[in-house]
Amino acid sequence: MCLFFLSCSSGLPIKGKFPNLPLRDQYGRQITFSQIRGKVLIVSYIYTHCPDVCHITSARLNTFKEKLKRANLQDKVYFVSISIDPKRDTPEVLMHHAKMMNLDLINWVFATGDKDDINSTIKVSGIEPIKGPIEYSENGEPSYLVTHMDTISLVDKKGRIRRHYKGSTFDMDGLLRDIERLI
């Protein structure tokens, strides 16, 4: 009973835990969730060919980083954007995407990896992307959309998912309050 109260002392229920599967960051380095334990995480689920919501979410998270700096919490929070399209989103593509969007990469990892590892990692969040029909350009490049939920997840220092938010419209003040409860 005591353990239950300790896990809920923040008032945020535990919704799951990310598996410790190997992913690769925008620099091509291997990363696992156990390597970033000890920090509160904000995890987003994006893909670089997304026509709308993924870019909005990334831009809002970039703005939120400024709010964290003003609250002097920037060193206690780590951002992880997991690609739901690992076939096209190589580390190089993710790095190009982050630079094109002028994102602050301090404490921010863009992760890709093996399709099965990505799917196992994001499934715990309830994210189950659906790949649309593939069309090919004149030069043979595949083009498709991936339907997915507009979600970001707040993860505590022990790697447990504590809350989900709508990524493109999350309340920055509310997210900041929830982070403060976990620190």
PDB file of C-alpha atoms in Angstrom:
ATOM      1  CA  MET A   1       0.000   0.000   0.000  1.00  0.00           C
ATOM      2  CA  CYS A   2       2.867   2.361   0.840  1.00  0.00           C
ATOM      3  CA  LEU A   3       4.422   1.715  -2.586  1.00  0.00           C
ATOM      4  CA  PHE A   4       1.155   2.736  -4.247  1.00  0.00           C
ATOM      5  CA  PHE A   5       1.133   6.073  -2.445  1.00  0.00           C
ATOM      6  CA  LEU A   6       4.784   6.719  -3.232  1.00  0.00           C
ATOM      7  CA  SER A   7       4.229   6.098  -6.944  1.00  0.00           C
ATOM      8  CA  CYS A   8       1.253   8.436  -6.992  1.00  0.00           C
ATOM      9  CA  SER A   9       2.695  11.134  -4.713  1.00  0.00           C
ATOM     10  CA  SER A  10       2.929  13.421  -7.720  1.00  0.00           C
ATOM     11  CA  GLY A  11      -0.763  12.860  -8.407  1.00  0.00           C
ATOM     12  CA  LEU A  12       0.127  11.535 -11.833  1.00  0.00           C
ATOM     13  CA  PRO A  13      -0.712   7.857 -12.388  1.00  0.00           C
ATOM     14  CA  ILE A  14       1.767   5.469 -13.973  1.00  0.00           C
ATOM     15  CA  LYS A  15       0.644   4.619 -17.502  1.00  0.00           C
ATOM     16  CA  GLY A  16       3.497   2.384 -18.649  1.00  0.00           C
ATOM     17  CA  LYS A  17       7.235   2.198 -19.115  1.00  0.00           C
ATOM     18  CA  PHE A  18       9.311   2.338 -22.267  1.00  0.00           C
ATOM     19  CA  PRO A  19      11.258  -0.813 -23.109  1.00  0.00           C
ATOM     20  CA  ASN A  20      15.014  -0.467 -23.135  1.00  0.00           C
ATOM     21  CA  LEU A  21      15.481  -1.206 -26.833  1.00  0.00           C
ATOM     22  CA  PRO A  22      18.342   0.257 -28.876  1.00  0.00           C
ATOM     23  CA  LEU A  23      17.505   3.335 -30.936  1.00  0.00           C
ATOM     24  CA  ARG A  24      19.793   5.687 -32.860  1.00  0.00           C
ATOM     25  CA  ASP A  25      19.917   9.437 -32.429  1.00  0.00           C
ATOM     26  CA  GLN A  26      20.364  12.141 -35.063  1.00  0.00           C
ATOM     27  CA  TYR A  27      24.141  11.642 -34.850  1.00  0.00           C
ATOM     28  CA  GLY A  28      23.867   7.887 -35.465  1.00  0.00           C
ATOM     29  CA  ARG A  29      24.778   7.019 -31.862  1.00  0.00           C
ATOM     30  CA  GLN A  30      22.941   4.242 -30.061  1.00  0.00           C
ATOM     31  CA  ILE A  31      20.635   5.421 -27.307  1.00  0.00           C
ATOM     32  CA  THR A  32      18.397   3.579 -24.862  1.00  0.00           C
ATOM     33  CA  PHE A  33      15.904   4.894 -22.347  1.00  0.00           C
ATOM     34  CA  SER A  34      18.047   3.599 -19.478  1.00  0.00           C
ATOM     35  CA  GLN A  35      20.827   5.984 -20.583  1.00  0.00           C
ATOM     36  CA  ILE A  36      18.610   9.008 -19.936  1.00  0.00           C
ATOM     37  CA  ARG A  37      17.004   7.918 -16.666  1.00  0.00           C
ATOM     38  CA  GLY A  38      17.264  10.456 -13.897  1.00  0.00           C
ATOM     39  CA  LYS A  39      15.731  13.209 -16.007  1.00  0.00           C
ATOM     40  CA  VAL A  40      12.124  13.989 -16.713  1.00  0.00           C
ATOM     41  CA  LEU A  41      11.415  13.255 -20.382  1.00  0.00           C
ATOM     42  CA  ILE A  42       9.031  14.744 -22.887  1.00  0.00           C
ATOM     43  CA  VAL A  43       8.581  12.209 -25.659  1.00  0.00           C
ATOM     44  CA  SER A  44       7.008  13.074 -28.999  1.00  0.00           C
ATOM     45  CA  TYR A  45       6.140  10.811 -31.913  1.00  0.00           C
ATOM     46  CA  ILE A  46       6.883  12.371 -35.282  1.00  0.00           C
ATOM     47  CA  TYR A  47       8.015  11.746 -38.819  1.00  0.00           C
ATOM     48  CA  THR A  48       9.829  14.167 -41.085  1.00  0.00           C
ATOM     49  CA  HIS A  49       7.504  13.783 -44.076  1.00  0.00           C
ATOM     50  CA  CYS A  50       4.472  14.679 -41.962  1.00  0.00           C
ATOM     51  CA  PRO A  51       2.465  17.417 -43.683  1.00  0.00           C
ATOM     52  CA  ASP A  52       1.348  19.218 -40.539  1.00  0.00           C
ATOM     53  CA  VAL A  53       0.960  18.129 -36.913  1.00  0.00           C
ATOM     54  CA  CYS A  54       4.497  16.769 -36.363  1.00  0.00           C
ATOM     55  CA  HIS A  55       6.064  20.086 -37.346  1.00  0.00           C
ATOM     56  CA  ILE A  56       3.603  21.993 -35.164  1.00  0.00           C
ATOM     57  CA  THR A  57       4.403  19.745 -32.200  1.00  0.00           C
ATOM     58  CA  SER A  58       8.173  20.106 -32.675  1.00  0.00           C
ATOM     59  CA  ALA A  59       7.866  23.902 -32.959  1.00  0.00           C
ATOM     60  CA  ARG A  60       5.736  24.067 -29.778  1.00  0.00           C
ATOM     61  CA  LEU A  61       8.247  21.895 -27.916  1.00  0.00           C
ATOM     62  CA  ASN A  62      11.031  24.204 -29.073  1.00  0.00           C
ATOM     63  CA  THR A  63       9.071  27.171 -27.678  1.00  0.00           C
ATOM     64  CA  PHE A  64       8.440  25.230 -24.471  1.00  0.00           C
ATOM     65  CA  LYS A  65      12.196  24.823 -24.033  1.00  0.00           C
ATOM     66  CA  GLU A  66      12.360  28.609 -23.596  1.00  0.00           C
ATOM     67  CA  LYS A  67       9.756  28.365 -20.831  1.00  0.00           C
ATOM     68  CA  LEU A  68      11.896  25.704 -19.124  1.00  0.00           C
ATOM     69  CA  LYS A  69      14.929  27.999 -19.318  1.00  0.00           C
ATOM     70  CA  ARG A  70      12.996  30.842 -17.668  1.00  0.00           C
ATOM     71  CA  ALA A  71      11.939  28.417 -14.893  1.00  0.00           C
ATOM     72  CA  ASN A  72      15.581  27.262 -14.550  1.00  0.00           C
ATOM     73  CA  LEU A  73      14.576  23.669 -15.331  1.00  0.00           C
ATOM     74  CA  GLN A  74      16.265  23.198 -18.720  1.00  0.00           C
ATOM     75  CA  ASP A  75      18.914  20.837 -17.318  1.00  0.00           C
ATOM     76  CA  LYS A  76      16.350  18.580 -15.643  1.00  0.00           C
ATOM     77  CA  VAL A  77      14.229  17.852 -18.699  1.00  0.00           C
ATOM     78  CA  TYR A  78      15.218  15.870 -21.783  1.00  0.00           C
ATOM     79  CA  PHE A  79      13.308  15.757 -25.056  1.00  0.00           C
ATOM     80  CA  VAL A  80      13.022  12.612 -27.167  1.00  0.00           C
ATOM     81  CA  SER A  81      11.313  12.688 -30.567  1.00  0.00           C
ATOM     82  CA  ILE A  82      10.793   9.165 -31.853  1.00  0.00           C
ATOM     83  CA  SER A  83      10.318   8.728 -35.590  1.00  0.00           C
ATOM     84  CA  ILE A  84       7.298   6.631 -36.497  1.00  0.00           C
ATOM     85  CA  ASP A  85       8.719   6.273 -40.019  1.00  0.00           C
ATOM     86  CA  PRO A  86      12.144   4.676 -39.480  1.00  0.00           C
ATOM     87  CA  LYS A  87      12.381   3.539 -43.107  1.00  0.00           C
ATOM     88  CA  ARG A  88      12.745   7.118 -44.359  1.00  0.00           C
ATOM     89  CA  ASP A  89      13.897   8.857 -41.173  1.00  0.00           C
ATOM     90  CA  THR A  90      17.561   7.949 -40.973  1.00  0.00           C
ATOM     91  CA  PRO A  91      19.790   9.777 -38.467  1.00  0.00           C
ATOM     92  CA  GLU A  92      20.927  12.081 -41.281  1.00  0.00           C
ATOM     93  CA  VAL A  93      17.349  12.905 -42.296  1.00  0.00           C
ATOM     94  CA  LEU A  94      16.418  13.598 -38.662  1.00  0.00           C
ATOM     95  CA  MET A  95      19.413  15.925 -38.248  1.00  0.00           C
ATOM     96  CA  HIS A  96      18.522  17.775 -41.447  1.00  0.00           C
ATOM     97  CA  HIS A  97      14.920  18.086 -40.238  1.00  0.00           C
ATOM     98  CA  ALA A  98      15.978  19.518 -36.861  1.00  0.00           C
ATOM     99  CA  LYS A  99      18.295  22.034 -38.525  1.00  0.00           C
ATOM    100  CA  MET A 100      15.671  23.067 -41.110  1.00  0.00           C
ATOM    101  CA  MET A 101      13.212  23.724 -38.278  1.00  0.00           C
ATOM    102  CA  ASN A 102      15.883  25.602 -36.300  1.00  0.00           C
ATOM    103  CA  LEU A 103      15.307  23.408 -33.251  1.00  0.00           C
ATOM    104  CA  ASP A 104      17.437  23.749 -30.127  1.00  0.00           C
ATOM    105  CA  LEU A 105      19.122  20.328 -29.934  1.00  0.00           C
ATOM    106  CA  ILE A 106      20.474  20.793 -26.405  1.00  0.00           C
ATOM    107  CA  ASN A 107      18.902  17.953 -24.386  1.00  0.00           C
ATOM    108  CA  TRP A 108      16.901  16.871 -27.438  1.00  0.00           C
ATOM    109  CA  VAL A 109      17.304  13.553 -29.210  1.00  0.00           C
ATOM    110  CA  PHE A 110      15.613  12.580 -32.462  1.00  0.00           C
ATOM    111  CA  ALA A 111      15.473   8.797 -32.448  1.00  0.00           C
ATOM    112  CA  THR A 112      15.049   6.211 -35.149  1.00  0.00           C
ATOM    113  CA  GLY A 113      15.928   2.558 -35.394  1.00  0.00           C
ATOM    114  CA  ASP A 114      14.802  -0.871 -36.409  1.00  0.00           C
ATOM    115  CA  LYS A 115      11.098  -0.894 -37.335  1.00  0.00           C
ATOM    116  CA  ASP A 116      10.261  -3.600 -34.772  1.00  0.00           C
ATOM    117  CA  ASP A 117      12.157  -1.797 -31.995  1.00  0.00           C
ATOM    118  CA  ILE A 118      10.413   1.486 -32.834  1.00  0.00           C
ATOM    119  CA  ASN A 119       6.999  -0.182 -32.872  1.00  0.00           C
ATOM    120  CA  SER A 120       7.659  -1.928 -29.540  1.00  0.00           C
ATOM    121  CA  THR A 121       8.884   1.331 -28.018  1.00  0.00           C
ATOM    122  CA  ILE A 122       5.942   3.479 -29.080  1.00  0.00           C
ATOM    123  CA  LYS A 123       3.260   0.851 -28.527  1.00  0.00           C
ATOM    124  CA  VAL A 124       3.542   1.309 -24.752  1.00  0.00           C
ATOM    125  CA  SER A 125       2.290   4.882 -25.306  1.00  0.00           C
ATOM    126  CA  GLY A 126      -0.711   3.735 -27.287  1.00  0.00           C
ATOM    127  CA  ILE A 127       0.826   5.049 -30.503  1.00  0.00           C
ATOM    128  CA  GLU A 128       0.088   2.704 -33.387  1.00  0.00           C
ATOM    129  CA  PRO A 129       0.876   4.461 -36.664  1.00  0.00           C
ATOM    130  CA  ILE A 130      -0.843   3.333 -39.834  1.00  0.00           C
ATOM    131  CA  LYS A 131       1.124   3.656 -43.059  1.00  0.00           C
ATOM    132  CA  GLY A 132      -1.009   4.832 -45.964  1.00  0.00           C
ATOM    133  CA  PRO A 133      -0.826   3.710 -49.574  1.00  0.00           C
ATOM    134  CA  ILE A 134       2.515   4.203 -51.282  1.00  0.00           C
ATOM    135  CA  GLU A 135       2.780   6.294 -54.418  1.00  0.00           C
ATOM    136  CA  TYR A 136       5.988   6.725 -56.391  1.00  0.00           C
ATOM    137  CA  SER A 137       7.357   9.893 -57.931  1.00  0.00           C
ATOM    138  CA  GLU A 138       8.768   9.973 -61.462  1.00  0.00           C
ATOM    139  CA  ASN A 139      12.254   9.286 -60.073  1.00  0.00           C
ATOM    140  CA  GLY A 140      10.989   6.270 -58.081  1.00  0.00           C
ATOM    141  CA  GLU A 141      10.919   7.858 -54.623  1.00  0.00           C
ATOM    142  CA  PRO A 142       8.176   6.426 -52.401  1.00  0.00           C
ATOM    143  CA  SER A 143       5.627   8.831 -50.965  1.00  0.00           C
ATOM    144  CA  TYR A 144       3.102   7.997 -48.266  1.00  0.00           C
ATOM    145  CA  LEU A 145       1.501   9.435 -45.179  1.00  0.00           C
ATOM    146  CA  VAL A 146       1.480   7.880 -41.741  1.00  0.00           C
ATOM    147  CA  THR A 147      -1.676   8.321 -39.697  1.00  0.00           C
ATOM    148  CA  HIS A 148      -0.921   8.627 -35.998  1.00  0.00           C
ATOM    149  CA  MET A 149      -2.104  10.189 -32.774  1.00  0.00           C
ATOM    150  CA  ASP A 150      -1.123  13.779 -32.002  1.00  0.00           C
ATOM    151  CA  THR A 151       0.493  12.901 -28.671  1.00  0.00           C
ATOM    152  CA  ILE A 152       3.408  13.749 -26.438  1.00  0.00           C
ATOM    153  CA  SER A 153       4.186  11.832 -23.255  1.00  0.00           C
ATOM    154  CA  LEU A 154       5.577  13.017 -19.929  1.00  0.00           C
ATOM    155  CA  VAL A 155       7.975  10.465 -18.420  1.00  0.00           C
ATOM    156  CA  ASP A 156       9.302  10.535 -14.860  1.00  0.00           C
ATOM    157  CA  LYS A 157      12.927  10.067 -13.748  1.00  0.00           C
ATOM    158  CA  LYS A 158      12.425   6.294 -13.476  1.00  0.00           C
ATOM    159  CA  GLY A 159      11.287   6.005 -17.096  1.00  0.00           C
ATOM    160  CA  ARG A 160       7.575   5.649 -16.319  1.00  0.00           C
ATOM    161  CA  ILE A 161       5.005   7.353 -18.525  1.00  0.00           C
ATOM    162  CA  ARG A 162       2.896   9.594 -16.303  1.00  0.00           C
ATOM    163  CA  ARG A 163       0.697  11.617 -18.651  1.00  0.00           C
ATOM    164  CA  HIS A 164      -0.143  12.145 -22.315  1.00  0.00           C
ATOM    165  CA  TYR A 165      -0.961  15.492 -23.915  1.00  0.00           C
ATOM    166  CA  LYS A 166      -2.171  16.580 -27.322  1.00  0.00           C
ATOM    167  CA  GLY A 167       1.150  17.459 -28.960  1.00  0.00           C
ATOM    168  CA  SER A 168       0.091  20.292 -31.239  1.00  0.00           C
ATOM    169  CA  THR A 169      -1.945  22.184 -28.631  1.00  0.00           C
ATOM    170  CA  PHE A 170      -0.623  21.186 -25.199  1.00  0.00           C
ATOM    171  CA  ASP A 171      -0.999  23.715 -22.407  1.00  0.00           C
ATOM    172  CA  MET A 172       2.538  24.891 -21.686  1.00  0.00           C
ATOM    173  CA  ASP A 173       1.741  26.093 -18.168  1.00  0.00           C
ATOM    174  CA  GLY A 174       0.022  22.793 -17.343  1.00  0.00           C
ATOM    175  CA  LEU A 175       2.950  20.762 -18.662  1.00  0.00           C
ATOM    176  CA  LEU A 176       5.370  22.903 -16.656  1.00  0.00           C
ATOM    177  CA  ARG A 177       3.342  22.308 -13.467  1.00  0.00           C
ATOM    178  CA  ASP A 178       3.333  18.556 -14.111  1.00  0.00           C
ATOM    179  CA  ILE A 179       7.112  18.585 -14.672  1.00  0.00           C
ATOM    180  CA  GLU A 180       7.616  20.445 -11.394  1.00  0.00           C
ATOM    181  CA  ARG A 181       5.586  17.734  -9.634  1.00  0.00           C
ATOM    182  CA  LEU A 182       7.973  15.074 -10.964  1.00  0.00           C
ATOM    183  CA  ILE A 183      11.261  16.842 -10.180  1.00  0.00           C
TER     184      ILE A 183
END
